[in-house]
PDB file of C-alpha atoms in Angstrom:
ATOM      1  CA  UNK A   1       6.404   9.568 -12.167  1.00 78.00           C
ATOM      2  CA  UNK A   2       9.852   8.374 -11.741  1.00 70.00           C
ATOM      3  CA  UNK A   3      11.215   6.978  -8.520  1.00 73.00           C
ATOM      4  CA  UNK A   4      13.053   9.016  -6.285  1.00 75.00           C
ATOM      5  CA  UNK A   5      16.671   7.379  -7.329  1.00 67.00           C
ATOM      6  CA  UNK A   6      15.440   7.478 -11.092  1.00 64.00           C
ATOM      7  CA  UNK A   7      15.574   3.344 -10.771  1.00 64.00           C
ATOM      8  CA  UNK A   8      11.754   3.320 -12.306  1.00 69.00           C
ATOM      9  CA  UNK A   9       8.726   4.237 -12.231  1.00 79.00           C
ATOM     10  CA  UNK A  10       5.372   4.312  -9.992  1.00 89.00           C
ATOM     11  CA  UNK A  11       1.678   4.986 -10.309  1.00 94.00           C
ATOM     12  CA  UNK A  12       0.824   7.161  -7.628  1.00 95.00           C
ATOM     13  CA  UNK A  13      -2.700   6.649  -6.963  1.00 97.00           C
ATOM     14  CA  UNK A  14      -3.507   8.829  -3.504  1.00 97.00           C
ATOM     15  CA  UNK A  15      -1.401  11.505  -1.648  1.00 97.00           C
ATOM     16  CA  UNK A  16      -1.962  13.565   1.742  1.00 97.00           C
ATOM     17  CA  UNK A  17      -1.910  16.871   0.921  1.00 96.00           C
ATOM     18  CA  UNK A  18      -3.360  16.099  -2.715  1.00 94.00           C
ATOM     19  CA  UNK A  19      -0.836  18.450  -3.696  1.00 95.00           C
ATOM     20  CA  UNK A  20       2.160  16.409  -1.988  1.00 94.00           C
ATOM     21  CA  UNK A  21       5.174  15.280  -3.881  1.00 90.00           C
ATOM     22  CA  UNK A  22       8.457  14.297  -3.362  1.00 86.00           C
ATOM     23  CA  UNK A  23       9.668  17.838  -3.615  1.00 87.00           C
ATOM     24  CA  UNK A  24       7.359  19.302  -1.421  1.00 93.00           C
ATOM     25  CA  UNK A  25       6.785  16.410   1.009  1.00 93.00           C
ATOM     26  CA  UNK A  26       3.449  14.504   1.800  1.00 96.00           C
ATOM     27  CA  UNK A  27       1.872  12.980   4.962  1.00 97.00           C
ATOM     28  CA  UNK A  28       1.219   9.935   3.322  1.00 98.00           C
ATOM     29  CA  UNK A  29       1.401   8.117  -0.279  1.00 97.00           C
ATOM     30  CA  UNK A  30      -0.082   4.944  -1.934  1.00 98.00           C
ATOM     31  CA  UNK A  31       1.694   4.027  -5.064  1.00 97.00           C
ATOM     32  CA  UNK A  32       2.031   0.913  -6.664  1.00 97.00           C
ATOM     33  CA  UNK A  33       5.659  -0.090  -8.898  1.00 93.00           C
ATOM     34  CA  UNK A  34       7.007  -2.702 -11.372  1.00 90.00           C
ATOM     35  CA  UNK A  35       9.954  -3.822  -9.882  1.00 90.00           C
ATOM     36  CA  UNK A  36      11.822  -4.967 -13.148  1.00 90.00           C
ATOM     37  CA  UNK A  37      15.526  -4.938 -12.171  1.00 91.00           C
ATOM     38  CA  UNK A  38      17.172  -5.746  -8.908  1.00 93.00           C
ATOM     39  CA  UNK A  39      18.573  -2.390  -7.289  1.00 93.00           C
ATOM     40  CA  UNK A  40      18.872  -0.120  -4.221  1.00 93.00           C
ATOM     41  CA  UNK A  41      15.426   1.081  -2.790  1.00 92.00           C
ATOM     42  CA  UNK A  42      14.787   5.235  -2.361  1.00 91.00           C
ATOM     43  CA  UNK A  43      15.594   6.269   0.478  1.00 93.00           C
ATOM     44  CA  UNK A  44      12.504   8.177   2.443  1.00 95.00           C
ATOM     45  CA  UNK A  45      14.136   9.206   5.916  1.00 96.00           C
ATOM     46  CA  UNK A  46      11.070   9.889   8.589  1.00 97.00           C
ATOM     47  CA  UNK A  47       9.006   8.170   6.762  1.00 98.00           C
ATOM     48  CA  UNK A  48       7.509   4.418   7.660  1.00 98.00           C
ATOM     49  CA  UNK A  49       6.811   2.286   4.571  1.00 98.00           C
ATOM     50  CA  UNK A  50       4.843  -0.463   3.962  1.00 98.00           C
ATOM     51  CA  UNK A  51       5.055  -2.666   0.917  1.00 98.00           C
ATOM     52  CA  UNK A  52       2.646  -5.644  -0.702  1.00 98.00           C
ATOM     53  CA  UNK A  53       3.505  -7.935  -3.426  1.00 98.00           C
ATOM     54  CA  UNK A  54       0.660  -7.475  -6.137  1.00 98.00           C
ATOM     55  CA  UNK A  55       1.848 -10.009  -8.527  1.00 96.00           C
ATOM     56  CA  UNK A  56       5.441 -11.678  -9.965  1.00 96.00           C
ATOM     57  CA  UNK A  57       7.693 -13.875  -7.885  1.00 97.00           C
ATOM     58  CA  UNK A  58       8.745 -11.235  -5.403  1.00 97.00           C
ATOM     59  CA  UNK A  59      11.912 -10.020  -4.126  1.00 95.00           C
ATOM     60  CA  UNK A  60      14.570 -10.633  -1.111  1.00 97.00           C
ATOM     61  CA  UNK A  61      15.249  -7.237   0.521  1.00 97.00           C
ATOM     62  CA  UNK A  62      18.781  -6.606   2.520  1.00 98.00           C
ATOM     63  CA  UNK A  63      18.396  -4.004   5.066  1.00 98.00           C
ATOM     64  CA  UNK A  64      22.269  -3.944   5.464  1.00 96.00           C
ATOM     65  CA  UNK A  65      22.947  -4.121   9.499  1.00 96.00           C
ATOM     66  CA  UNK A  66      19.192  -4.775   9.950  1.00 96.00           C
ATOM     67  CA  UNK A  67      18.947  -8.058   8.387  1.00 97.00           C
ATOM     68  CA  UNK A  68      17.709  -9.644   5.132  1.00 97.00           C
ATOM     69  CA  UNK A  69      14.147 -10.645   4.693  1.00 97.00           C
ATOM     70  CA  UNK A  70      11.715 -11.488   1.597  1.00 95.00           C
ATOM     71  CA  UNK A  71       8.572 -10.075  -0.070  1.00 97.00           C
ATOM     72  CA  UNK A  72       7.637 -13.143  -2.079  1.00 96.00           C
ATOM     73  CA  UNK A  73       4.253 -14.025  -0.464  1.00 97.00           C
ATOM     74  CA  UNK A  74       1.244 -12.268  -2.195  1.00 97.00           C
ATOM     75  CA  UNK A  75      -0.994  -9.585   0.206  1.00 98.00           C
ATOM     76  CA  UNK A  76       0.982  -9.768   3.512  1.00 97.00           C
ATOM     77  CA  UNK A  77       2.716  -6.751   4.461  1.00 97.00           C
ATOM     78  CA  UNK A  78       6.339  -5.730   4.926  1.00 97.00           C
ATOM     79  CA  UNK A  79       6.870  -2.592   7.202  1.00 97.00           C
ATOM     80  CA  UNK A  80      10.117  -0.942   7.818  1.00 98.00           C
ATOM     81  CA  UNK A  81      11.298   2.649   7.535  1.00 98.00           C
ATOM     82  CA  UNK A  82      12.331   4.854   4.975  1.00 97.00           C
ATOM     83  CA  UNK A  83      15.885   5.863   6.446  1.00 97.00           C
ATOM     84  CA  UNK A  84      16.884   1.849   6.522  1.00 97.00           C
ATOM     85  CA  UNK A  85      19.309   1.078   3.670  1.00 96.00           C
ATOM     86  CA  UNK A  86      17.488  -1.319   1.289  1.00 96.00           C
ATOM     87  CA  UNK A  87      18.824  -3.730  -1.984  1.00 96.00           C
ATOM     88  CA  UNK A  88      16.045  -5.613  -3.773  1.00 95.00           C
ATOM     89  CA  UNK A  89      16.954  -8.845  -5.252  1.00 96.00           C
ATOM     90  CA  UNK A  90      14.427 -10.011  -7.197  1.00 95.00           C
ATOM     91  CA  UNK A  91      13.940 -13.618  -7.507  1.00 94.00           C
ATOM     92  CA  UNK A  92      13.071 -14.524 -10.829  1.00 92.00           C
ATOM     93  CA  UNK A  93      11.925 -11.768 -12.781  1.00 91.00           C
ATOM     94  CA  UNK A  94       9.319  -8.546 -12.350  1.00 92.00           C
ATOM     95  CA  UNK A  95       7.303  -8.093  -9.404  1.00 94.00           C
ATOM     96  CA  UNK A  96       4.721  -5.662  -8.594  1.00 95.00           C
ATOM     97  CA  UNK A  97       3.955  -4.206  -5.484  1.00 96.00           C
ATOM     98  CA  UNK A  98       1.694  -2.029  -3.432  1.00 98.00           C
ATOM     99  CA  UNK A  99       3.300   0.575  -1.666  1.00 97.00           C
ATOM    100  CA  UNK A 100       2.593   3.134   1.564  1.00 98.00           C
ATOM    101  CA  UNK A 101       4.722   5.474   2.907  1.00 98.00           C
ATOM    102  CA  UNK A 102       3.287   7.614   5.926  1.00 98.00           C
ATOM    103  CA  UNK A 103       4.784  10.364   8.306  1.00 98.00           C
ATOM    104  CA  UNK A 104       4.802   8.551  11.984  1.00 98.00           C
ATOM    105  CA  UNK A 105       4.462  11.787  13.662  1.00 97.00           C
ATOM    106  CA  UNK A 106       1.121  12.304  12.070  1.00 97.00           C
ATOM    107  CA  UNK A 107      -0.600   9.016  11.759  1.00 97.00           C
ATOM    108  CA  UNK A 108      -0.501   5.192  12.853  1.00 97.00           C
ATOM    109  CA  UNK A 109      -1.448   2.703  10.334  1.00 97.00           C
ATOM    110  CA  UNK A 110      -3.760  -0.062  10.383  1.00 96.00           C
ATOM    111  CA  UNK A 111      -3.375  -2.237   7.597  1.00 97.00           C
ATOM    112  CA  UNK A 112      -5.232  -5.746   6.749  1.00 97.00           C
ATOM    113  CA  UNK A 113      -6.005  -8.483   3.430  1.00 97.00           C
ATOM    114  CA  UNK A 114      -9.931  -8.950   3.299  1.00 97.00           C
ATOM    115  CA  UNK A 115     -10.316 -12.194   1.661  1.00 97.00           C
ATOM    116  CA  UNK A 116     -13.584 -11.942   0.803  1.00 98.00           C
ATOM    117  CA  UNK A 117     -15.558 -15.191  -0.108  1.00 97.00           C
ATOM    118  CA  UNK A 118     -19.498 -13.504   0.188  1.00 97.00           C
ATOM    119  CA  UNK A 119     -20.279 -10.422   1.247  1.00 97.00           C
ATOM    120  CA  UNK A 120     -19.138  -8.541   4.537  1.00 96.00           C
ATOM    121  CA  UNK A 121     -19.656  -4.735   5.738  1.00 96.00           C
ATOM    122  CA  UNK A 122     -17.162  -2.951   6.865  1.00 94.00           C
ATOM    123  CA  UNK A 123     -17.206  -0.502   9.218  1.00 92.00           C
ATOM    124  CA  UNK A 124     -14.110   2.729   8.206  1.00 88.00           C
ATOM    125  CA  UNK A 125     -11.861   3.992  10.987  1.00 83.00           C
ATOM    126  CA  UNK A 126      -9.708   6.404  11.453  1.00 75.00           C
ATOM    127  CA  UNK A 127      -9.205   9.799   9.743  1.00 90.00           C
ATOM    128  CA  UNK A 128      -9.128   7.986   6.006  1.00 96.00           C
ATOM    129  CA  UNK A 129      -9.277   4.407   5.250  1.00 96.00           C
ATOM    130  CA  UNK A 130      -8.284   3.512   1.371  1.00 97.00           C
ATOM    131  CA  UNK A 131      -9.741  -0.183   0.359  1.00 97.00           C
ATOM    132  CA  UNK A 132      -7.358  -1.483  -2.486  1.00 98.00           C
ATOM    133  CA  UNK A 133      -8.584  -4.072  -4.827  1.00 98.00           C
ATOM    134  CA  UNK A 134      -5.452  -6.343  -5.146  1.00 98.00           C
ATOM    135  CA  UNK A 135      -7.514  -9.232  -6.593  1.00 98.00           C
ATOM    136  CA  UNK A 136     -11.305  -9.684  -8.181  1.00 98.00           C
ATOM    137  CA  UNK A 137     -13.896  -7.056  -8.301  1.00 98.00           C
ATOM    138  CA  UNK A 138     -15.714  -5.581  -5.788  1.00 98.00           C
ATOM    139  CA  UNK A 139     -18.913  -3.731  -5.556  1.00 98.00           C
ATOM    140  CA  UNK A 140     -20.451  -1.125  -3.173  1.00 97.00           C
ATOM    141  CA  UNK A 141     -24.332  -0.860  -3.447  1.00 96.00           C
ATOM    142  CA  UNK A 142     -24.482   2.114  -0.625  1.00 93.00           C
ATOM    143  CA  UNK A 143     -22.057   4.167  -2.912  1.00 94.00           C
ATOM    144  CA  UNK A 144     -23.034   2.867  -6.110  1.00 96.00           C
ATOM    145  CA  UNK A 145     -19.911   1.600  -7.357  1.00 97.00           C
ATOM    146  CA  UNK A 146     -18.298  -1.438  -8.586  1.00 98.00           C
ATOM    147  CA  UNK A 147     -14.573  -1.941  -8.349  1.00 98.00           C
ATOM    148  CA  UNK A 148     -12.448  -3.603 -10.562  1.00 98.00           C
ATOM    149  CA  UNK A 149      -8.811  -4.899  -9.805  1.00 97.00           C
ATOM    150  CA  UNK A 150      -6.350  -2.528  -8.583  1.00 97.00           C
ATOM    151  CA  UNK A 151      -9.194  -0.162  -8.168  1.00 98.00           C
ATOM    152  CA  UNK A 152      -9.125   2.191  -4.805  1.00 98.00           C
ATOM    153  CA  UNK A 153     -11.468   3.613  -2.756  1.00 97.00           C
ATOM    154  CA  UNK A 154     -10.798   6.685  -0.136  1.00 96.00           C
ATOM    155  CA  UNK A 155     -13.113   7.235   2.267  1.00 95.00           C
ATOM    156  CA  UNK A 156     -12.622  10.477   4.697  1.00 93.00           C
ATOM    157  CA  UNK A 157     -13.700  10.394   7.903  1.00 85.00           C
ATOM    158  CA  UNK A 158     -16.759   7.764   7.102  1.00 71.00           C
ATOM    159  CA  UNK A 159     -18.267   5.485  10.183  1.00 76.00           C
ATOM    160  CA  UNK A 160     -21.221   4.255   8.881  1.00 86.00           C
ATOM    161  CA  UNK A 161     -21.011   0.552   7.560  1.00 91.00           C
ATOM    162  CA  UNK A 162     -20.452   0.285   3.686  1.00 94.00           C
ATOM    163  CA  UNK A 163     -21.502  -3.320   2.948  1.00 96.00           C
ATOM    164  CA  UNK A 164     -18.869  -4.940   0.116  1.00 97.00           C
ATOM    165  CA  UNK A 165     -20.149  -7.739  -2.233  1.00 98.00           C
ATOM    166  CA  UNK A 166     -17.260  -9.805  -4.218  1.00 98.00           C
ATOM    167  CA  UNK A 167     -17.496 -10.735  -7.239  1.00 96.00           C
ATOM    168  CA  UNK A 168     -17.887 -14.374  -8.550  1.00 94.00           C
ATOM    169  CA  UNK A 169     -14.836 -16.194  -7.620  1.00 95.00           C
ATOM    170  CA  UNK A 170     -14.210 -13.835  -4.779  1.00 97.00           C
ATOM    171  CA  UNK A 171     -11.767 -10.903  -3.927  1.00 98.00           C
ATOM    172  CA  UNK A 172      -8.820  -9.805  -1.939  1.00 98.00           C
ATOM    173  CA  UNK A 173      -8.615  -6.303  -0.349  1.00 98.00           C
ATOM    174  CA  UNK A 174      -6.123  -4.310   0.999  1.00 98.00           C
ATOM    175  CA  UNK A 175      -7.823  -2.349   3.874  1.00 97.00           C
ATOM    176  CA  UNK A 176      -6.080   0.595   5.370  1.00 97.00           C
ATOM    177  CA  UNK A 177      -6.892   2.811   8.289  1.00 96.00           C
ATOM    178  CA  UNK A 178      -4.835   5.848   8.881  1.00 97.00           C
ATOM    179  CA  UNK A 179      -5.327   7.299  12.379  1.00 95.00           C
ATOM    180  CA  UNK A 180      -4.530  10.796  12.899  1.00 95.00           C
ATOM    181  CA  UNK A 181      -2.243  11.180  16.017  1.00 94.00           C
TER     182      UNK A 181
END
């Protein structure tokens, strides 16, 4: 789908409510985009944004009076408010990011990057747990699933421990827990 400012396109991975959109609004939305050129971010007043670099050299972000930062280390989250003016400058070519936008009046976010070298047991937390496979592959035997690179698993209200088994060479998984306030 096109970016709100028309500067590119994004792949929407999940949204709440399921019929939520830029026009009707949403409580949270997870998407991935290729940032192919430098330029301004779309404004999303009232939303909290989280970005992770998935591929590429990354970019510098100018938040105007709030300072500058960069997104060049893969899988390390950057958190900022959607109303902040933000202008991205590519470092050395296109990059791909993962973008979470959430209404902070409804949800609190807890996020971490899991580096799986061996099997690990995950206990989902929050109203919703999102597992995004950033690198490698992950088997979820209890659910009969094998998740490839860039696959997303959405768990709703689960509290049962869930074994995760990385494929050969390990895996990196971005875990996002969305807690209702």
